PDB file of C-alpha atoms in Angstrom:
ATOM      1  CA  MET A   1      28.290 -21.314 -14.463  1.00  0.00           C
ATOM      2  CA  TYR A   2      25.474 -18.791 -15.214  1.00  0.00           C
ATOM      3  CA  VAL A   3      23.525 -18.215 -18.230  1.00  0.00           C
ATOM      4  CA  CYS A   4      23.195 -14.454 -19.144  1.00  0.00           C
ATOM      5  CA  VAL A   5      19.347 -14.115 -19.089  1.00  0.00           C
ATOM      6  CA  CYS A   6      18.698 -11.544 -16.424  1.00  0.00           C
ATOM      7  CA  VAL A   7      17.411  -8.415 -18.824  1.00  0.00           C
ATOM      8  CA  LEU A   8      16.020  -5.425 -17.701  1.00  0.00           C
ATOM      9  CA  ARG A   9      13.175  -4.068 -20.259  1.00  0.00           C
ATOM     10  CA  VAL A  10      12.533  -0.479 -19.325  1.00  0.00           C
ATOM     11  CA  CYS A  11      10.044   1.251 -21.003  1.00  0.00           C
ATOM     12  CA  VAL A  12      11.152   4.840 -22.365  1.00  0.00           C
ATOM     13  CA  GLY A  13       8.265   6.627 -24.299  1.00  0.00           C
ATOM     14  CA  GLU A  14       7.479   4.235 -27.443  1.00  0.00           C
ATOM     15  CA  SER A  15      10.515   2.487 -27.379  1.00  0.00           C
ATOM     16  CA  TYR A  16      12.512  -0.147 -24.877  1.00  0.00           C
ATOM     17  CA  VAL A  17      15.928  -0.079 -23.755  1.00  0.00           C
ATOM     18  CA  LYS A  18      17.213  -3.332 -23.049  1.00  0.00           C
ATOM     19  CA  GLN A  19      19.889  -3.727 -20.311  1.00  0.00           C
ATOM     20  CA  ARG A  20      22.275  -7.033 -19.831  1.00  0.00           C
ATOM     21  CA  ILE A  21      22.845  -7.477 -16.165  1.00  0.00           C
ATOM     22  CA  MET A  22      25.249 -10.442 -15.586  1.00  0.00           C
ATOM     23  CA  ASN A  23      25.304 -14.065 -15.988  1.00  0.00           C
ATOM     24  CA  TRP A  24      22.562 -15.869 -14.218  1.00  0.00           C
ATOM     25  CA  GLU A  25      19.872 -18.239 -14.675  1.00  0.00           C
ATOM     26  CA  VAL A  26      17.499 -15.498 -13.842  1.00  0.00           C
ATOM     27  CA  GLY A  27      14.967 -14.102 -16.673  1.00  0.00           C
ATOM     28  CA  ILE A  28      12.068 -11.926 -17.215  1.00  0.00           C
ATOM     29  CA  ALA A  29       9.751 -12.510 -19.903  1.00  0.00           C
ATOM     30  CA  HIS A  30       7.194  -9.179 -20.832  1.00  0.00           C
ATOM     31  CA  GLU A  31       3.820  -9.166 -21.580  1.00  0.00           C
ATOM     32  CA  ALA A  32       4.158 -13.149 -21.206  1.00  0.00           C
ATOM     33  CA  VAL A  33       0.128 -13.847 -20.074  1.00  0.00           C
ATOM     34  CA  SER A  34      -2.714 -12.575 -21.913  1.00  0.00           C
ATOM     35  CA  ARG A  35      -4.574 -10.064 -20.897  1.00  0.00           C
ATOM     36  CA  GLU A  36      -8.068 -11.686 -20.766  1.00  0.00           C
ATOM     37  CA  THR A  37      -6.440 -14.023 -18.334  1.00  0.00           C
ATOM     38  CA  ALA A  38      -4.788 -11.435 -16.214  1.00  0.00           C
ATOM     39  CA  GLN A  39      -8.286  -9.291 -16.154  1.00  0.00           C
ATOM     40  CA  ASP A  40      -9.885 -12.383 -14.983  1.00  0.00           C
ATOM     41  CA  VAL A  41      -7.156 -13.693 -11.948  1.00  0.00           C
ATOM     42  CA  LEU A  42      -7.171  -9.712 -10.577  1.00  0.00           C
ATOM     43  CA  ALA A  43     -10.977 -10.124 -10.673  1.00  0.00           C
ATOM     44  CA  PHE A  44     -10.868 -13.394  -8.930  1.00  0.00           C
ATOM     45  CA  LEU A  45      -8.252 -12.148  -6.515  1.00  0.00           C
ATOM     46  CA  GLN A  46      -9.747  -9.099  -5.487  1.00  0.00           C
ATOM     47  CA  ALA A  47     -13.013 -10.459  -5.084  1.00  0.00           C
ATOM     48  CA  LEU A  48     -12.063 -12.967  -2.383  1.00  0.00           C
ATOM     49  CA  PRO A  49     -12.841 -11.944   1.264  1.00  0.00           C
ATOM     50  CA  GLU A  50     -10.160 -10.957   3.770  1.00  0.00           C
ATOM     51  CA  SER A  51     -10.964 -14.099   5.559  1.00  0.00           C
ATOM     52  CA  ALA A  52      -9.478 -16.243   2.696  1.00  0.00           C
ATOM     53  CA  TRP A  53      -6.229 -14.785   2.923  1.00  0.00           C
ATOM     54  CA  GLY A  54      -3.403 -16.118   5.290  1.00  0.00           C
ATOM     55  CA  PRO A  55      -0.132 -14.876   7.125  1.00  0.00           C
ATOM     56  CA  VAL A  56       3.286 -15.070   5.246  1.00  0.00           C
ATOM     57  CA  ASN A  57       4.314 -16.850   8.369  1.00  0.00           C
ATOM     58  CA  GLU A  58       3.918 -17.111  12.004  1.00  0.00           C
ATOM     59  CA  ARG A  59       5.472 -13.880  12.906  1.00  0.00           C
ATOM     60  CA  SER A  60       3.492 -11.823  10.179  1.00  0.00           C
ATOM     61  CA  LYS A  61       1.108  -9.380  11.611  1.00  0.00           C
ATOM     62  CA  GLY A  62      -1.034  -9.057   8.394  1.00  0.00           C
ATOM     63  CA  TYR A  63      -2.820 -11.712   6.015  1.00  0.00           C
ATOM     64  CA  THR A  64      -1.517 -11.028   2.647  1.00  0.00           C
ATOM     65  CA  ARG A  65      -1.021 -14.520   1.235  1.00  0.00           C
ATOM     66  CA  LEU A  66      -2.602 -17.558  -0.624  1.00  0.00           C
ATOM     67  CA  ARG A  67      -1.353 -20.877  -0.767  1.00  0.00           C
ATOM     68  CA  TYR A  68      -2.514 -23.223  -3.369  1.00  0.00           C
ATOM     69  CA  GLY A  69      -1.792 -27.163  -4.306  1.00  0.00           C
ATOM     70  CA  LYS A  70      -0.013 -30.264  -3.301  1.00  0.00           C
ATOM     71  CA  ASN A  71       2.455 -28.361  -0.808  1.00  0.00           C
ATOM     72  CA  LEU A  72       1.045 -26.495   2.159  1.00  0.00           C
ATOM     73  CA  TYR A  73       4.264 -24.227   2.397  1.00  0.00           C
ATOM     74  CA  GLY A  74       3.887 -22.644   5.666  1.00  0.00           C
ATOM     75  CA  ASN A  75       2.240 -23.602   8.922  1.00  0.00           C
ATOM     76  CA  SER A  76      -0.981 -21.754   9.129  1.00  0.00           C
ATOM     77  CA  PRO A  77      -3.981 -23.599   7.433  1.00  0.00           C
ATOM     78  CA  ARG A  78      -5.293 -19.862   6.988  1.00  0.00           C
ATOM     79  CA  GLY A  79      -5.432 -18.970   3.333  1.00  0.00           C
ATOM     80  CA  TYR A  80      -4.367 -22.591   2.024  1.00  0.00           C
ATOM     81  CA  SER A  81      -6.747 -24.693  -0.039  1.00  0.00           C
ATOM     82  CA  PRO A  82      -5.132 -28.124  -1.619  1.00  0.00           C
ATOM     83  CA  HIS A  83      -7.372 -27.221  -4.851  1.00  0.00           C
ATOM     84  CA  LEU A  84      -6.075 -25.149  -7.438  1.00  0.00           C
ATOM     85  CA  PRO A  85      -8.459 -23.313  -9.304  1.00  0.00           C
ATOM     86  CA  GLU A  86      -8.721 -23.753 -13.256  1.00  0.00           C
ATOM     87  CA  LEU A  87      -8.175 -20.235 -13.657  1.00  0.00           C
ATOM     88  CA  LEU A  88      -4.767 -20.124 -11.805  1.00  0.00           C
ATOM     89  CA  ARG A  89      -3.692 -23.204 -13.515  1.00  0.00           C
ATOM     90  CA  GLN A  90      -4.476 -21.419 -17.124  1.00  0.00           C
ATOM     91  CA  LEU A  91      -2.489 -18.396 -15.985  1.00  0.00           C
ATOM     92  CA  GLY A  92       0.688 -20.987 -14.926  1.00  0.00           C
ATOM     93  CA  ARG A  93       0.203 -22.534 -18.048  1.00  0.00           C
ATOM     94  CA  GLU A  94       0.658 -19.236 -19.972  1.00  0.00           C
ATOM     95  CA  ALA A  95       3.559 -18.117 -17.774  1.00  0.00           C
ATOM     96  CA  ALA A  96       5.379 -21.247 -18.316  1.00  0.00           C
ATOM     97  CA  GLU A  97       5.009 -21.402 -22.309  1.00  0.00           C
ATOM     98  CA  ALA A  98       6.695 -17.907 -22.392  1.00  0.00           C
ATOM     99  CA  VAL A  99       9.555 -19.449 -20.017  1.00  0.00           C
ATOM    100  CA  ARG A 100       9.686 -22.469 -22.204  1.00  0.00           C
ATOM    101  CA  ALA A 101      10.071 -20.021 -25.577  1.00  0.00           C
ATOM    102  CA  ALA A 102      12.822 -17.868 -23.664  1.00  0.00           C
ATOM    103  CA  VAL A 103      15.139 -20.776 -22.100  1.00  0.00           C
ATOM    104  CA  PRO A 104      13.917 -24.444 -23.798  1.00  0.00           C
ATOM    105  CA  ASP A 105      16.745 -26.065 -21.709  1.00  0.00           C
ATOM    106  CA  ALA A 106      15.907 -24.752 -18.149  1.00  0.00           C
ATOM    107  CA  THR A 107      13.913 -27.830 -17.381  1.00  0.00           C
ATOM    108  CA  ASP A 108      11.930 -31.064 -18.907  1.00  0.00           C
ATOM    109  CA  TRP A 109       9.076 -29.315 -19.746  1.00  0.00           C
ATOM    110  CA  GLU A 110       7.152 -32.307 -20.823  1.00  0.00           C
ATOM    111  CA  THR A 111       6.850 -33.346 -17.257  1.00  0.00           C
ATOM    112  CA  LEU A 112       6.485 -30.428 -15.798  1.00  0.00           C
ATOM    113  CA  ASP A 113       3.588 -29.570 -13.852  1.00  0.00           C
ATOM    114  CA  PHE A 114       3.143 -27.135 -11.176  1.00  0.00           C
ATOM    115  CA  ASP A 115       1.352 -28.158  -8.362  1.00  0.00           C
ATOM    116  CA  THR A 116       1.889 -25.938  -5.871  1.00  0.00           C
ATOM    117  CA  LEU A 117       1.021 -22.029  -6.168  1.00  0.00           C
ATOM    118  CA  VAL A 118       1.871 -18.778  -3.601  1.00  0.00           C
ATOM    119  CA  VAL A 119       0.193 -15.646  -4.200  1.00  0.00           C
ATOM    120  CA  ASN A 120       1.488 -12.614  -2.252  1.00  0.00           C
ATOM    121  CA  ARG A 121      -0.325  -9.237  -2.245  1.00  0.00           C
ATOM    122  CA  TYR A 122       1.689  -6.342  -1.690  1.00  0.00           C
ATOM    123  CA  ASP A 123       0.414  -2.734  -0.694  1.00  0.00           C
ATOM    124  CA  SER A 124       3.151   0.451  -0.798  1.00  0.00           C
ATOM    125  CA  GLU A 125       6.283  -0.350   0.916  1.00  0.00           C
ATOM    126  CA  LYS A 126       5.691  -4.253   1.465  1.00  0.00           C
ATOM    127  CA  GLY A 127       7.960  -7.032   0.155  1.00  0.00           C
ATOM    128  CA  VAL A 128       9.382 -10.241   1.383  1.00  0.00           C
ATOM    129  CA  ALA A 129      13.200 -10.744   2.536  1.00  0.00           C
ATOM    130  CA  PRO A 130      15.950 -12.732   0.795  1.00  0.00           C
ATOM    131  CA  HIS A 131      15.356 -16.424   0.989  1.00  0.00           C
ATOM    132  CA  LYS A 132      16.389 -19.837  -0.582  1.00  0.00           C
ATOM    133  CA  ASP A 133      13.278 -22.247  -1.496  1.00  0.00           C
ATOM    134  CA  PRO A 134      13.888 -25.718   0.189  1.00  0.00           C
ATOM    135  CA  PRO A 135      14.974 -28.787  -2.351  1.00  0.00           C
ATOM    136  CA  ARG A 136      11.254 -30.133  -2.210  1.00  0.00           C
ATOM    137  CA  TRP A 137      10.304 -28.171  -5.078  1.00  0.00           C
ATOM    138  CA  ARG A 138      12.084 -29.230  -8.806  1.00  0.00           C
ATOM    139  CA  PRO A 139      14.602 -26.367  -9.642  1.00  0.00           C
ATOM    140  CA  ILE A 140      12.469 -23.804 -11.368  1.00  0.00           C
ATOM    141  CA  VAL A 141      10.377 -21.183 -10.467  1.00  0.00           C
ATOM    142  CA  VAL A 142       7.859 -19.216 -12.548  1.00  0.00           C
ATOM    143  CA  GLY A 143       6.358 -15.973 -11.037  1.00  0.00           C
ATOM    144  CA  VAL A 144       3.748 -13.816 -12.660  1.00  0.00           C
ATOM    145  CA  THR A 145       3.326  -9.882 -11.703  1.00  0.00           C
ATOM    146  CA  LEU A 146      -0.044  -8.651 -12.162  1.00  0.00           C
ATOM    147  CA  ARG A 147      -0.925  -5.156 -10.578  1.00  0.00           C
ATOM    148  CA  THR A 148      -4.450  -3.080 -10.337  1.00  0.00           C
ATOM    149  CA  ASP A 149      -2.497  -0.210 -12.282  1.00  0.00           C
ATOM    150  CA  ALA A 150      -0.504  -1.436 -15.397  1.00  0.00           C
ATOM    151  CA  PHE A 151       1.287   1.732 -15.288  1.00  0.00           C
ATOM    152  CA  GLY A 152       1.874   1.875 -11.634  1.00  0.00           C
ATOM    153  CA  VAL A 153       5.498   2.841 -10.105  1.00  0.00           C
ATOM    154  CA  ARG A 154       7.874   0.086 -10.568  1.00  0.00           C
ATOM    155  CA  SER A 155       8.014  -3.379  -8.473  1.00  0.00           C
ATOM    156  CA  ARG A 156      11.376  -5.358  -8.376  1.00  0.00           C
ATOM    157  CA  MET A 157      12.725  -8.600  -7.828  1.00  0.00           C
ATOM    158  CA  ARG A 158      16.367  -9.028  -6.621  1.00  0.00           C
ATOM    159  CA  PHE A 159      18.650 -12.074  -6.554  1.00  0.00           C
ATOM    160  CA  HIS A 160      21.292 -12.272  -4.200  1.00  0.00           C
ATOM    161  CA  ALA A 161      24.293 -15.019  -5.738  1.00  0.00           C
ATOM    162  CA  ASP A 162      26.138 -17.225  -3.286  1.00  0.00           C
ATOM    163  CA  THR A 163      29.259 -15.465  -4.563  1.00  0.00           C
ATOM    164  CA  GLY A 164      27.929 -11.818  -3.383  1.00  0.00           C
ATOM    165  CA  GLU A 165      26.631 -10.705  -6.890  1.00  0.00           C
ATOM    166  CA  LYS A 166      23.125  -9.304  -7.020  1.00  0.00           C
ATOM    167  CA  CYS A 167      20.697  -9.213  -9.626  1.00  0.00           C
ATOM    168  CA  GLU A 168      18.098  -7.024  -9.640  1.00  0.00           C
ATOM    169  CA  ILE A 169      14.736  -6.743 -12.344  1.00  0.00           C
ATOM    170  CA  VAL A 170      11.776  -4.880 -12.646  1.00  0.00           C
ATOM    171  CA  THR A 171       8.479  -6.730 -13.010  1.00  0.00           C
ATOM    172  CA  PRO A 172       5.884  -4.940 -14.843  1.00  0.00           C
ATOM    173  CA  HIS A 173       2.220  -5.747 -14.880  1.00  0.00           C
ATOM    174  CA  ARG A 174       1.788  -9.459 -17.122  1.00  0.00           C
ATOM    175  CA  SER A 175       5.649  -9.996 -16.847  1.00  0.00           C
ATOM    176  CA  VAL A 176       6.999 -13.417 -15.817  1.00  0.00           C
ATOM    177  CA  TYR A 177      10.416 -13.418 -13.932  1.00  0.00           C
ATOM    178  CA  TYR A 178      11.922 -16.992 -13.585  1.00  0.00           C
ATOM    179  CA  PHE A 179      14.963 -18.721 -11.838  1.00  0.00           C
ATOM    180  CA  TYR A 180      16.298 -22.140 -12.470  1.00  0.00           C
ATOM    181  CA  LYS A 181      18.982 -24.852 -12.063  1.00  0.00           C
ATOM    182  CA  SER A 182      21.906 -22.586 -10.459  1.00  0.00           C
ATOM    183  CA  GLY A 183      19.516 -19.651  -9.922  1.00  0.00           C
ATOM    184  CA  TYR A 184      17.371 -21.664  -7.570  1.00  0.00           C
ATOM    185  CA  THR A 185      20.305 -23.413  -5.670  1.00  0.00           C
ATOM    186  CA  ASP A 186      22.947 -20.868  -5.654  1.00  0.00           C
ATOM    187  CA  ALA A 187      20.941 -17.517  -4.964  1.00  0.00           C
ATOM    188  CA  LYS A 188      18.746 -16.171  -2.639  1.00  0.00           C
ATOM    189  CA  HIS A 189      15.755 -14.103  -4.001  1.00  0.00           C
ATOM    190  CA  GLU A 190      13.552 -11.291  -2.376  1.00  0.00           C
ATOM    191  CA  ARG A 191      10.464  -9.153  -3.586  1.00  0.00           C
ATOM    192  CA  ARG A 192      11.936  -5.495  -3.118  1.00  0.00           C
ATOM    193  CA  PRO A 193       9.803  -3.263  -0.707  1.00  0.00           C
ATOM    194  CA  SER A 194       7.433  -1.201  -2.796  1.00  0.00           C
ATOM    195  CA  PRO A 195       8.360   2.678  -3.400  1.00  0.00           C
ATOM    196  CA  LYS A 196       5.927   4.644  -0.867  1.00  0.00           C
ATOM    197  CA  ALA A 197       4.595   6.254  -4.046  1.00  0.00           C
ATOM    198  CA  GLN A 198       2.916   3.057  -4.918  1.00  0.00           C
ATOM    199  CA  LYS A 199      -0.767   3.600  -4.873  1.00  0.00           C
ATOM    200  CA  ASP A 200      -2.209   0.200  -6.516  1.00  0.00           C
ATOM    201  CA  THR A 201      -1.837  -3.299  -5.004  1.00  0.00           C
ATOM    202  CA  VAL A 202       0.492  -5.971  -6.942  1.00  0.00           C
ATOM    203  CA  TYR A 203       0.210  -9.340  -6.740  1.00  0.00           C
ATOM    204  CA  SER A 204       2.795 -11.783  -7.578  1.00  0.00           C
ATOM    205  CA  LEU A 205       1.864 -15.542  -8.193  1.00  0.00           C
ATOM    206  CA  THR A 206       4.498 -17.941  -7.914  1.00  0.00           C
ATOM    207  CA  PHE A 207       4.338 -21.615  -9.307  1.00  0.00           C
ATOM    208  CA  ARG A 208       6.642 -24.652  -8.433  1.00  0.00           C
ATOM    209  CA  MET A 209       6.456 -28.549  -8.913  1.00  0.00           C
ATOM    210  CA  SER A 210       7.114 -30.834  -6.163  1.00  0.00           C
ATOM    211  CA  VAL A 211       9.644 -33.491  -6.403  1.00  0.00           C
TER     212      VAL A 211
END
């Protein structure tokens, strides 16, 4: 049983058009983190040397991922640190509060404490293939999208239910997408390859909690 919270909000001039997609435990919160925190996190990420970034997996040719916290989330030590910087913790707290306001029954918020963060860096035509997260995390993921051009071409997440249905949401700058319960256990998720017209860099920061 999915809860219908998957909503697209597309900017048209000064107004917003909302479109309901289907009954999923997946959602999007717009302008969910503060401008100040977003700017500070972008500055932090852009200041990192290339040597700080690691591969997405053992087959990757480039280095576009950072991993922080309790769970290594991959095999390569490059790009991994067990310490989650306080600035990134603050971003996670702001994102969690936005999701809690939207779906207060998504999880036990009083005991939620994100201990794992994955940062992916996307240039044009880059994305992540459909996959499911393993059961070693609590079934809720909170993902923040930040980009160097707040008005760049759309970036999107797509969810594939085990039933064959699909749900796609647009993830603008400072938005937070989230999926939980059956949206976590019964669907794959992917970051769609960005359009060739993308000129800026998109960062996706996904927070999880180990069980």
